Short mmCIF file of C-alpha atoms in Angstrom, two decimals:
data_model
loop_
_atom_site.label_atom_id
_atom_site.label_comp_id
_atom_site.label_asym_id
_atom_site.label_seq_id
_atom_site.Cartn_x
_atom_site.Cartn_y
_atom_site.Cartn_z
CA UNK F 1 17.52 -8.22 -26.29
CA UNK F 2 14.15 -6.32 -26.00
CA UNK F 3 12.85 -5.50 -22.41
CA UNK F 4 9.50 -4.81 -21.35
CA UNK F 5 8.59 -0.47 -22.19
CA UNK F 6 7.96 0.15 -18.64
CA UNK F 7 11.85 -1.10 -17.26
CA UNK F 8 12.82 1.13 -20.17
CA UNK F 9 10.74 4.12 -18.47
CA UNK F 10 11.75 3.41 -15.20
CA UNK F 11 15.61 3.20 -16.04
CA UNK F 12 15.18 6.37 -17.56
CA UNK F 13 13.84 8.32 -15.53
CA UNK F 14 16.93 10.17 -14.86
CA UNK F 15 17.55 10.71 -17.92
CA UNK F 16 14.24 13.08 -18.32
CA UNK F 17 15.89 16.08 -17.32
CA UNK F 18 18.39 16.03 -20.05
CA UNK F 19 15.83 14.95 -22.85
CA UNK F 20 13.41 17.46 -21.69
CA UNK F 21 15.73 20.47 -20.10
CA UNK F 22 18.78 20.15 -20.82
CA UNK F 23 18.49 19.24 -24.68
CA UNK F 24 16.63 22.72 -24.71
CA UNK F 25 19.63 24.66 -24.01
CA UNK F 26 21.75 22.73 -26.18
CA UNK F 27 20.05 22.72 -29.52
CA UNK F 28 21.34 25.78 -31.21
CA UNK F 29 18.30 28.09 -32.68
CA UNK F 30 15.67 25.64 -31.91
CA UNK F 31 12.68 25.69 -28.76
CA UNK F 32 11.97 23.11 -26.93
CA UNK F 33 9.23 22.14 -28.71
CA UNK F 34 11.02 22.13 -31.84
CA UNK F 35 13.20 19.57 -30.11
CA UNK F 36 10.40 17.43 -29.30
CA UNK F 37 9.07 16.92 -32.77
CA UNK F 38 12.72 15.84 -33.67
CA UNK F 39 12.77 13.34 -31.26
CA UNK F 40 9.24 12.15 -32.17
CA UNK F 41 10.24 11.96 -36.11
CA UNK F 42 13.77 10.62 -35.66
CA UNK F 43 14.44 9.38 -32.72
CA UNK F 44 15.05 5.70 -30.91
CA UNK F 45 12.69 3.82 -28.88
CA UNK F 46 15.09 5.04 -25.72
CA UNK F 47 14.90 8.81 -27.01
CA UNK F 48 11.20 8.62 -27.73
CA UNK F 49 10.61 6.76 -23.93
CA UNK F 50 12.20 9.15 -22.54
CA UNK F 51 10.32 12.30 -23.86
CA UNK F 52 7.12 10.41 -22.91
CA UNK F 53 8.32 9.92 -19.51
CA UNK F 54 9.08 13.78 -19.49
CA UNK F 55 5.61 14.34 -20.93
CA UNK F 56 3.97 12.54 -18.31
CA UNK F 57 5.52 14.46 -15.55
CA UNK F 58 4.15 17.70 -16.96
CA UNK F 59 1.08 17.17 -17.45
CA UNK F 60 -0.08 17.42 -13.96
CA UNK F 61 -3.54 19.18 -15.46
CA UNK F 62 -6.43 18.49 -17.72
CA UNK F 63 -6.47 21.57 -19.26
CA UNK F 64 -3.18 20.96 -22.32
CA UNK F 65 -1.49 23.52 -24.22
CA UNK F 66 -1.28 24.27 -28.00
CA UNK F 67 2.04 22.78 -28.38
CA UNK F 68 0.66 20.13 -26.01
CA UNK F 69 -2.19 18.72 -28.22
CA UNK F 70 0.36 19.00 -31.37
CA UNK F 71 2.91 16.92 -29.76
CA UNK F 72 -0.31 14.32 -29.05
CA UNK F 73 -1.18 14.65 -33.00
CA UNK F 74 2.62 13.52 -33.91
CA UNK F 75 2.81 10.54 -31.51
CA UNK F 76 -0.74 9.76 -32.49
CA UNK F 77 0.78 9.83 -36.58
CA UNK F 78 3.83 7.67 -35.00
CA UNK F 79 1.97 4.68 -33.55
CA UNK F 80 -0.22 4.34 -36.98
CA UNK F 81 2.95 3.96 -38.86
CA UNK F 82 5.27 1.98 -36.83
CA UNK F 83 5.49 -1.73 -35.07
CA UNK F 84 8.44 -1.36 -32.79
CA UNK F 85 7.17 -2.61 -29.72
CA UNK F 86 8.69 -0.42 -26.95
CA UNK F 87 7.29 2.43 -28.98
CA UNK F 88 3.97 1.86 -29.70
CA UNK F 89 3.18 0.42 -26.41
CA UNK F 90 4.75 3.33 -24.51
CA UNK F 91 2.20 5.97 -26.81
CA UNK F 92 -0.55 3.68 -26.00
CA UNK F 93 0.14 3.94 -22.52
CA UNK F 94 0.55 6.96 -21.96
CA UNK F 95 -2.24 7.98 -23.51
CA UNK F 96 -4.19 5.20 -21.67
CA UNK F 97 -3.33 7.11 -18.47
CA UNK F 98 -4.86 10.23 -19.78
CA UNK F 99 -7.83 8.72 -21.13
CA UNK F 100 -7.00 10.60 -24.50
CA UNK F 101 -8.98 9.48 -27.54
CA UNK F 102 -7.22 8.95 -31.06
CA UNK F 103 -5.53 5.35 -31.24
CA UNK F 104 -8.75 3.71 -31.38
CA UNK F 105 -8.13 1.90 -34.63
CA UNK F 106 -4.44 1.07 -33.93
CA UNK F 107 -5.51 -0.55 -31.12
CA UNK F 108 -8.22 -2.45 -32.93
CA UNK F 109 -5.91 -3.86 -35.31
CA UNK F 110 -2.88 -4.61 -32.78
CA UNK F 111 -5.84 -7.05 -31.34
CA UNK F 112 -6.63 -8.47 -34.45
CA UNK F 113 -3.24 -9.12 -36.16
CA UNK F 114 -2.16 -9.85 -32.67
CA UNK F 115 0.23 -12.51 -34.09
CA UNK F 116 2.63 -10.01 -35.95
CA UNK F 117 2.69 -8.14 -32.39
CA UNK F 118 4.19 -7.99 -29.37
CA UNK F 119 2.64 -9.41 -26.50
CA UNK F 120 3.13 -6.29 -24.35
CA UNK F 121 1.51 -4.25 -27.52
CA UNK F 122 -1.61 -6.64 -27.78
CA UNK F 123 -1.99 -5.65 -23.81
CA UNK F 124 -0.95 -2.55 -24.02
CA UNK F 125 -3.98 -2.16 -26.57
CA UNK F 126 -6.63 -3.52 -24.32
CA UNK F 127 -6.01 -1.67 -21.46
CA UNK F 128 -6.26 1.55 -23.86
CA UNK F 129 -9.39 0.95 -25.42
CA UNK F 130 -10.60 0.02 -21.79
CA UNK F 131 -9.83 3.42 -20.47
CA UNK F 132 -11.41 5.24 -23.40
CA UNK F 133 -14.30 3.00 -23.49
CA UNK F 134 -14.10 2.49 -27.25
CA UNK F 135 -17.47 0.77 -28.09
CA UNK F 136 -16.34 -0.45 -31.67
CA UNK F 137 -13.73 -2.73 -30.13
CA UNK F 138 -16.37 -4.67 -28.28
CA UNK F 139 -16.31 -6.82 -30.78
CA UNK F 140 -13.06 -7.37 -31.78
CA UNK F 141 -12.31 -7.80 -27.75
CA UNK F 142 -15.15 -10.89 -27.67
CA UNK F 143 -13.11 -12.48 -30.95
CA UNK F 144 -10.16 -12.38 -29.01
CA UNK F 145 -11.48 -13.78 -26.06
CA UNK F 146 -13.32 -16.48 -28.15
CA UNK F 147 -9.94 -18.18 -29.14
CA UNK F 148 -9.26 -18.55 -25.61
CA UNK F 149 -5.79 -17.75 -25.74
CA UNK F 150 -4.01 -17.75 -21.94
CA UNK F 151 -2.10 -14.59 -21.82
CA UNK F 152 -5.05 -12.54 -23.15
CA UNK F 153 -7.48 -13.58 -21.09
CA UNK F 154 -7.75 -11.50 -17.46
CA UNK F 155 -6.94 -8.42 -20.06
CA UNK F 156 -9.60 -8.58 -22.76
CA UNK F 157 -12.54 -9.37 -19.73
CA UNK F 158 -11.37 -6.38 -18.10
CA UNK F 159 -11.34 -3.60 -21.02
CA UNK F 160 -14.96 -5.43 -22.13
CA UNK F 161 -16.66 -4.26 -19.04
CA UNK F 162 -14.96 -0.48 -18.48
CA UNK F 163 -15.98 -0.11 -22.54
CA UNK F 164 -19.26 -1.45 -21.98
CA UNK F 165 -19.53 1.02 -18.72
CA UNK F 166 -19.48 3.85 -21.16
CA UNK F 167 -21.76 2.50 -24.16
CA UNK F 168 -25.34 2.50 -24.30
CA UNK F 169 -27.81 0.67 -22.12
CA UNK F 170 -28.11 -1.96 -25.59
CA UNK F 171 -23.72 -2.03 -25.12
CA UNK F 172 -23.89 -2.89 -21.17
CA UNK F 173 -26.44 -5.53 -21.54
CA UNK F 174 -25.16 -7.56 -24.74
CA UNK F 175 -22.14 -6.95 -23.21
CA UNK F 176 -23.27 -8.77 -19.98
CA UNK F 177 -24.93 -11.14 -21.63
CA UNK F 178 -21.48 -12.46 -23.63
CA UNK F 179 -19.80 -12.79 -20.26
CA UNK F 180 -23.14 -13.86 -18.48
CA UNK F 181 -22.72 -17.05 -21.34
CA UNK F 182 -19.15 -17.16 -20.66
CA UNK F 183 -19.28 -17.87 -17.09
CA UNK F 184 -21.80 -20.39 -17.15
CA UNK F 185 -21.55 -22.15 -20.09
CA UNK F 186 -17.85 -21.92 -21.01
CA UNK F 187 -16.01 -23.31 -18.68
CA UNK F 188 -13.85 -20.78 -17.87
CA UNK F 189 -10.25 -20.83 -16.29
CA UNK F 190 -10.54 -21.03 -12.48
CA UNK F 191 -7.43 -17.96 -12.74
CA UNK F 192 -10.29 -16.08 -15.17
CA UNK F 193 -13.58 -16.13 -13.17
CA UNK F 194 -12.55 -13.20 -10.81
CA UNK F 195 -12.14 -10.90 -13.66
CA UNK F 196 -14.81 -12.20 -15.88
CA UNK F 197 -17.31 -11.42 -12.40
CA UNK F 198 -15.15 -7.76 -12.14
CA UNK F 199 -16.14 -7.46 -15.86
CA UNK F 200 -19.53 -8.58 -15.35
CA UNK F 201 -20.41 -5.62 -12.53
CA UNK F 202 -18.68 -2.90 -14.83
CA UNK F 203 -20.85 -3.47 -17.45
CA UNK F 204 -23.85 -1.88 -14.71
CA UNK F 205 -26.38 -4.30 -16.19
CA UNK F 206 -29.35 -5.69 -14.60
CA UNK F 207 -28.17 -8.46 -16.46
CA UNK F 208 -25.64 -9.61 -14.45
CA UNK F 209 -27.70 -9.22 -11.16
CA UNK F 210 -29.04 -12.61 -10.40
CA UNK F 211 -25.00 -14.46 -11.18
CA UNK F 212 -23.78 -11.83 -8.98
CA UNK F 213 -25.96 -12.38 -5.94
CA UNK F 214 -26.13 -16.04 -6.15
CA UNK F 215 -22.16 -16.11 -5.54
CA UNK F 216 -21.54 -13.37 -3.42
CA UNK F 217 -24.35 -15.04 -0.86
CA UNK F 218 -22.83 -18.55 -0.98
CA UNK F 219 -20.34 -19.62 1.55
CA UNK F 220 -19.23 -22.32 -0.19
CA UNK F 221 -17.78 -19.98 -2.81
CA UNK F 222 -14.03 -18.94 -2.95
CA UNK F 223 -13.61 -15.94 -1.19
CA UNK F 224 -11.93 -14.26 -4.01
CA UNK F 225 -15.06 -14.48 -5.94
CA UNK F 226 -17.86 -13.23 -4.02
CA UNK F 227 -15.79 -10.18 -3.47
CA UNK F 228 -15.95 -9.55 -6.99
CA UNK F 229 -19.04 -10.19 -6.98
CA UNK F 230 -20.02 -8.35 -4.30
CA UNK F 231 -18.17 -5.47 -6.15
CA UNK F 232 -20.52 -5.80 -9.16
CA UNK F 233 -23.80 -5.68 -7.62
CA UNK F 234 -22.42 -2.23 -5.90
CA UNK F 235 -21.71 -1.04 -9.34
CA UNK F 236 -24.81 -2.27 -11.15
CA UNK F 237 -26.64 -0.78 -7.70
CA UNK F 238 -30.12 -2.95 -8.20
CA UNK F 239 -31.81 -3.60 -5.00
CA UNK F 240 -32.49 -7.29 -6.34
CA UNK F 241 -28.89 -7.48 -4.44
CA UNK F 242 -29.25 -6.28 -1.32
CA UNK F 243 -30.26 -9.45 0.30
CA UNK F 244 -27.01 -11.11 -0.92
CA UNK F 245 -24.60 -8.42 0.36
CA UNK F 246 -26.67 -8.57 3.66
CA UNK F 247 -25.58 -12.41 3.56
CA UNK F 248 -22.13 -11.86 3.17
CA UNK F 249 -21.79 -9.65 6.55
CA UNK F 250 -22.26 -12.96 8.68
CA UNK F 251 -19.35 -14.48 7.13
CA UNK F 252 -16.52 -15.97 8.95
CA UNK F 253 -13.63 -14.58 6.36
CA UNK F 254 -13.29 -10.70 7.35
CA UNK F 255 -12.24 -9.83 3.29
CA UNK F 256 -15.97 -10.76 2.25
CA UNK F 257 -17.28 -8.75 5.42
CA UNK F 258 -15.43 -5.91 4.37
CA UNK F 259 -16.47 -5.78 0.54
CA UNK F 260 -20.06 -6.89 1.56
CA UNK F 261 -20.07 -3.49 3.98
CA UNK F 262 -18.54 -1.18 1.74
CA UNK F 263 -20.94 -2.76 -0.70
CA UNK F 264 -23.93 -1.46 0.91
CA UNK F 265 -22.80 2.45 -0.54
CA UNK F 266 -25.03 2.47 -3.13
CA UNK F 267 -28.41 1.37 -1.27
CA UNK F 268 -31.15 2.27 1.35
CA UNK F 269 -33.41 1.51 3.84
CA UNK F 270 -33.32 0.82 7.39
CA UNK F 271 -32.25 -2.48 7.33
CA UNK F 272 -28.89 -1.13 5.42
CA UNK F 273 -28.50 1.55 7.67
CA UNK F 274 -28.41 -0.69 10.90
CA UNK F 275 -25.74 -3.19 9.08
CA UNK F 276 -23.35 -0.28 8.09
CA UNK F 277 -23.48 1.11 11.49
CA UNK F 278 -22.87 -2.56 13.33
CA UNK F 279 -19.95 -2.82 10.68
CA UNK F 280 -18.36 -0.31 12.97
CA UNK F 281 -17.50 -2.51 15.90
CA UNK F 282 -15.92 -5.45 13.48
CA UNK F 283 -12.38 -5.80 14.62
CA UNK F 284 -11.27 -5.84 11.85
CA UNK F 285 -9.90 -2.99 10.25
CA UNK F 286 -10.90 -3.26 6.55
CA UNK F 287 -14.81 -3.65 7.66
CA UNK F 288 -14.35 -0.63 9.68
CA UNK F 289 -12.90 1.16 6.56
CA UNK F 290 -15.70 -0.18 4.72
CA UNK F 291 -18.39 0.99 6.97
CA UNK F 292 -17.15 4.56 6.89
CA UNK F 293 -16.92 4.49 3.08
CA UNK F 294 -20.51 2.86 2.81
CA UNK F 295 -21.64 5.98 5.50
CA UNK F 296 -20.18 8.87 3.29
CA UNK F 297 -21.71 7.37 0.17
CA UNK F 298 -24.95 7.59 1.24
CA UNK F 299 -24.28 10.71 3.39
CA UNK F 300 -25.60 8.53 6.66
CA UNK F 301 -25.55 11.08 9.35
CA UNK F 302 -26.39 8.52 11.78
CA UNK F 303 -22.43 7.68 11.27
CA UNK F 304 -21.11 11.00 12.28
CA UNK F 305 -21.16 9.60 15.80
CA UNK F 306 -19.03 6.69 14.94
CA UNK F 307 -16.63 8.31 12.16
CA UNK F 308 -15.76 10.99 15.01
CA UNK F 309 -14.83 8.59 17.18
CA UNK F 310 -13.07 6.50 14.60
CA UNK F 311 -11.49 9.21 13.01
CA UNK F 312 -10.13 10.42 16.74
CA UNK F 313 -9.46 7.02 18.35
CA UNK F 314 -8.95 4.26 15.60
CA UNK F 315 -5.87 2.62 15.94
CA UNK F 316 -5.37 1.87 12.65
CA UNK F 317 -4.82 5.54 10.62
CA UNK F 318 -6.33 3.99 7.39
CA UNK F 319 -9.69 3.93 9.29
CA UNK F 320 -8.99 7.36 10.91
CA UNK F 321 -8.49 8.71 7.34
CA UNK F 322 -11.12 7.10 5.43
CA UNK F 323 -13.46 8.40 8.30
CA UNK F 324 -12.46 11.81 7.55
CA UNK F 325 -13.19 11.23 4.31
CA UNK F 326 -16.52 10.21 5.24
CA UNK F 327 -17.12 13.27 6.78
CA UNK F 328 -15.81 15.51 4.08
CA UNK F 329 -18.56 13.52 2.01
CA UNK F 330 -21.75 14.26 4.52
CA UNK F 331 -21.71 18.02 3.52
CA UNK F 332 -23.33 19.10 6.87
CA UNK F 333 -22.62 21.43 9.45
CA UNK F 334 -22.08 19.06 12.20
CA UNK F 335 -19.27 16.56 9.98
CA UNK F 336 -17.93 20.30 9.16
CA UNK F 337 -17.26 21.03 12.74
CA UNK F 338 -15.54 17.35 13.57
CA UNK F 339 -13.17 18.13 10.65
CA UNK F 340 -12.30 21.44 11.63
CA UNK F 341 -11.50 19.72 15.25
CA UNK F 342 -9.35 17.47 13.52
CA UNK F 343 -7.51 20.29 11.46
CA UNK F 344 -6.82 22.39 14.26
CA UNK F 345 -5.74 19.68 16.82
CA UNK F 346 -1.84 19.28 16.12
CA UNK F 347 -1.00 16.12 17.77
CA UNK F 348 -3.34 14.66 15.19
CA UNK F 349 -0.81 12.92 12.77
CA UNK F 350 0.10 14.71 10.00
CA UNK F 351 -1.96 12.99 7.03
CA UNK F 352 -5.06 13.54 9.02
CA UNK F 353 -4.83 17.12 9.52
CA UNK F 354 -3.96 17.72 5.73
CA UNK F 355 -7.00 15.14 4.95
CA UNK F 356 -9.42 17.40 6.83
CA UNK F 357 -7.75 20.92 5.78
CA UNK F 358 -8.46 19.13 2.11
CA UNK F 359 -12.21 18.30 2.70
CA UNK F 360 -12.99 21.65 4.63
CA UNK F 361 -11.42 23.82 1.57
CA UNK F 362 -13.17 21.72 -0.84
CA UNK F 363 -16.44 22.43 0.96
CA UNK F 364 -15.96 26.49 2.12
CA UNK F 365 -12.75 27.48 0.36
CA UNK F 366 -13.31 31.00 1.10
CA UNK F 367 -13.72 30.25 5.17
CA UNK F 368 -10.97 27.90 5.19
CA UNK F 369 -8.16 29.49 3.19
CA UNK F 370 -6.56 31.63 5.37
CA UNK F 371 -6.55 29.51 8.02
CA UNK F 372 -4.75 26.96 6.24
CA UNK F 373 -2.20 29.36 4.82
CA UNK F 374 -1.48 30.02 9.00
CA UNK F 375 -1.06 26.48 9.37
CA UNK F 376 1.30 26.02 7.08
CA UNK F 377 3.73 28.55 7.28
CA UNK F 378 3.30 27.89 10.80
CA UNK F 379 4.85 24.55 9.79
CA UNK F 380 7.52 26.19 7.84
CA UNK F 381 8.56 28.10 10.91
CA UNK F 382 9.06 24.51 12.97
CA UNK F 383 10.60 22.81 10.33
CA UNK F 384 8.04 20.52 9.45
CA UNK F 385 8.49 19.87 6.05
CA UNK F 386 5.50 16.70 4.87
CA UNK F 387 3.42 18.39 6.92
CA UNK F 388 4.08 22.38 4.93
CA UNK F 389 4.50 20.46 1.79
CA UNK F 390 0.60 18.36 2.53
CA UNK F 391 -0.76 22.35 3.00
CA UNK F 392 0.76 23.59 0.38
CA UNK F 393 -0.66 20.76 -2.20
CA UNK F 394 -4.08 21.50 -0.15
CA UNK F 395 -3.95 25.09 -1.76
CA UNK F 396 -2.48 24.74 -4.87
CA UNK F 397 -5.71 22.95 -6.07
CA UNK F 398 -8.17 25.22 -4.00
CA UNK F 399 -10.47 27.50 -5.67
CA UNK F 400 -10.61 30.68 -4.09
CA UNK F 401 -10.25 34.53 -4.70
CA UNK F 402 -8.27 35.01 -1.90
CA UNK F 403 -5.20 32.90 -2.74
CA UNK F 404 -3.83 35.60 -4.95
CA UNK F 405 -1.60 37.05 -2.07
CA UNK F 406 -0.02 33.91 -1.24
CA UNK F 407 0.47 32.97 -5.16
CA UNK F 408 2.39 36.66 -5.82
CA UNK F 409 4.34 36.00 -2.26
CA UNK F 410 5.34 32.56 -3.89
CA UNK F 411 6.34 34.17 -7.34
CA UNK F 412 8.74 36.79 -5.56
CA UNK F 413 10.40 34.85 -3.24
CA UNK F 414 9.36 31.42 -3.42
CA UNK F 415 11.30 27.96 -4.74
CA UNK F 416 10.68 26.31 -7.34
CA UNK F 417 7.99 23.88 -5.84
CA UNK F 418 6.45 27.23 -4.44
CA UNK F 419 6.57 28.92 -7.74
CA UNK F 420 4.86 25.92 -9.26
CA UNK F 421 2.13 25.91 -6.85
CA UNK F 422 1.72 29.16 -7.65
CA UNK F 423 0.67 28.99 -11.57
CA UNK F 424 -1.58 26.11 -10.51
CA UNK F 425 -3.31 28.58 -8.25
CA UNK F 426 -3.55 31.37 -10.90
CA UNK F 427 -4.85 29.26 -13.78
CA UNK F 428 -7.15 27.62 -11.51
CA UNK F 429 -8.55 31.04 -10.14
CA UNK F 430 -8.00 32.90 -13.03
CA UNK F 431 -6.06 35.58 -11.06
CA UNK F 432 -5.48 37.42 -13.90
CA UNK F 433 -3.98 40.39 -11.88
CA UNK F 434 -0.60 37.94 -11.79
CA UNK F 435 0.19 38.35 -15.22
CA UNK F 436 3.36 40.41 -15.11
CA UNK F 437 4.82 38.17 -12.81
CA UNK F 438 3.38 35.12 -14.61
CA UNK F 439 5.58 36.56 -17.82
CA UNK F 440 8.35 37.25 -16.14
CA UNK F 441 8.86 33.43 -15.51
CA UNK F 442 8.22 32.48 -19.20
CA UNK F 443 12.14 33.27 -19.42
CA UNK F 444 12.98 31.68 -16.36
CA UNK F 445 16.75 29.58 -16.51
CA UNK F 446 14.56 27.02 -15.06
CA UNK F 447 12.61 25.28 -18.74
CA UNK F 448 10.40 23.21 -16.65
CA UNK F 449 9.28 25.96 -14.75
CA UNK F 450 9.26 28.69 -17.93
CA UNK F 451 7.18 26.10 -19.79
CA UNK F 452 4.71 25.99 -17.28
CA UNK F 453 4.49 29.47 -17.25
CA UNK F 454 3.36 29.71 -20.61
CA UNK F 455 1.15 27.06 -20.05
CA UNK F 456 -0.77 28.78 -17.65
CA UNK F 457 -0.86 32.64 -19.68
CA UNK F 458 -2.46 29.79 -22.39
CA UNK F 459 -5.33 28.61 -19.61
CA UNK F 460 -5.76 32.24 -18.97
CA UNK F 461 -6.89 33.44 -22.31
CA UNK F 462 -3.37 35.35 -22.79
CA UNK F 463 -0.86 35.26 -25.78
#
């Protein structure tokens, strides 16, 4: 009995550590790496899951190792060569996830000899030459979805418009045009038309403008659809919408109010402004998130007013957070000092504060850092554990000269997490004054932790 790749993945997941640690310590006279490439050439489905689990653990940065981009080379050489299901559609998506380039053509042709695949494969397929935004399977993709077959459908509209997203201005509006046809002319599936409108927004063409507006404006229309089509014209952005989204704020279902609010990101004039600011007082809670992510798109500092007092005073902490995110977005003086307020202020709840120490390091690293660092061993001192573990996530993916103290405390004395944190700080900063202790770990009893270790004298430049 075969069972879908990702049960296998998530049944294995304890099994990681001993297919990516343990095995290292067993295997007599061979590294880790060494290891890998066995499993990779000779293992099972289960043994080759497994390391792919492992390998998506690790790779908590863009920047990939040697060894890293080798290992990608031999799974890459795997999936051309074999049809085992669980295989081929665990490679494809984990290299979906990463947006990493390479199976292009084994994609292609799982699509079009889709009957001597698995149906998991032929998905697995789409949704990676979606996220790569492979322009020569456009039109394999609008084959498939010419045969109208059920299970494909919802799939092969979605990877159309994220590849057309990424093609040429030509690619977004043939591409728009297809679906354009498909909608109105086709018939299509009543359980299709939300992603086919999705689809038709991602493509970012003008092309799909006048469709868009014409539903999203229309009460009469399922709810379900005018959001997505209230989601395309903020994509595509064209002012020809405006008037439509502006529509959809009077309506009586609060899902449409929200999406047409949050809608409003991407445009201007006064007439927007007024309508994301009123959006403020809906009682419900998703136009109020809505508003404040409309407001920090367009950097409305009219809103600073209202995302204080949301962010302070909402009693829903999804609005309170997506206001400080609002703020973090305005990139002025006066959201700077509301967020430091918010950071300092300890009966705040605990995601908030790290929210705000996150925006004000991203925006001053240098003037924030230390402050942070007081905060949270502060919260190491009072056992607060989310709340040290939030600062310490804050600062391991700061950029700053001045983290190198904390990142040589954490190497002497620090745990494991701490440790970790630490060579994300150094090969983000380039502190290359940490290299002796960065080599000392390359030996550590710890794999996971040695590995990363070389990883990071790698990023630096080092051998």
């Amino acid at each position: 009995m075969r069972y879908p790749v990702s049960a296998v993945l998530f049944c294995l997941c304890g099994l990681c550590l001993s297919a990516g640690v343990v095995a290292a310590e067993s295997a007599a006279g061979k590294s880790e790496d060494e290891q890998r490439m066995d499993t990779i050439h000779y293992g099972t489905e289960t043994e080759i899951a497994a390391l792919i689990q492992t390998l998506k653990s690790e790779r908590t940065t863009a920047v990939q190792s040697q060894s890293e981009h080798f290992l990608d080379d031999e799974l890459i050489a795997l999936s051309q060569n074999t049809r085992n299901q669980q295989i081929l559609s665990g490679v494809l998506s984990f290299f979906a996830n990463r947006g990493k380039q390479g199976l292009e053509d084994r994609a292609i042709k799982a699509i079009e000899e889709r009957d001597d695949e698995a149906q998991e494969t032929v998905l697995s397929a789409m949704d990676y030459l979606g996220k790569v935004k492979a322009v020569q399977a456009i039109k394999p993709l609008e084959r498939l979805l010419d045969a109208r077959e059920p299970q494909f459908m919802d799939a092969g509209f979605r990877a159309l418009g994220r590849i057309a997203s990424g093609g040429t201005s030509q690619d977004r509006d043939e591409t728009a045009a297809y679906l354009l046809d498909f909608y109105t002319n086709r018939n299509p599936q009543d359980i299709n038309q939300r992603e086919l409108l999705i689809a038709l927004g991602e493509t970012g063409s003008q092309t799909g403008v006048s469709l868009l507006a014409e539903i999203a404006g229309t009460n009469l229309e399922r709810g379900t659809l005018r959001i997505a089509a209230l989601d395309g014209l903020a994509k595509i952005g064209d002012s020809a919408g405006v008037n439509a989204i502006l529509e959809a704020l009077s309506s009586t279902e609060p899902n449409v109010r929200s999406s047409a609010v949050a809608a409003l990101g991407p445009f201007s004039g006064e007439e927007v402004d007024d309508a994301i600011l009123e959006s403020f007082r809906d009682s419900y809670y998703r136009t109020r998130i809505g508003a404040a992510n409309a407001a920090g798109k367009r950097k409305l500092s009219a809103a600073i007013p209202f995302l204080r007092y949301r962010a302070e005073r909402d009693e829903v902490l999804a609005v309170r957070e997506e206001a400080v995110k609002a703020l973090g977005a305005m990139g002025n003086a006066e959201a700077q000092a509301v967020l430091e307020q918010l950071f300092a202020e300890r009966k705040n709840p605990l995601q908030l504060r790290i929210l705000a120490a996150e925006k004000l390091i991203a925006a001053d690293p240098d003037a924030y850092t230390e402050k942070i660092i007081i905060e949270m061993d502060d919260a190491k001192k009072m056992n607060q554990t989310k709340l040290y573990n939030g600062f310490l996530g804050v600062l391991g993916a700061a950029k700053s000269g001045k983290l190198e103290d904390l990142a040589r405390r954490f190497l002497s004395s620090g745990g494991i997490i701490e440790k970790s944190t630490a060579l994300d700080m150094i090969a983000g900063n380039e502190l290359h004054g940490l290299e002796t202790e960065v080599r000392a770990l390359t030996d550590d009893k710890n794999s996971g932790l040695a590995r990363r270790a070389r990883n990071t004298l790698e990023r630096l430049g080092l051998e």
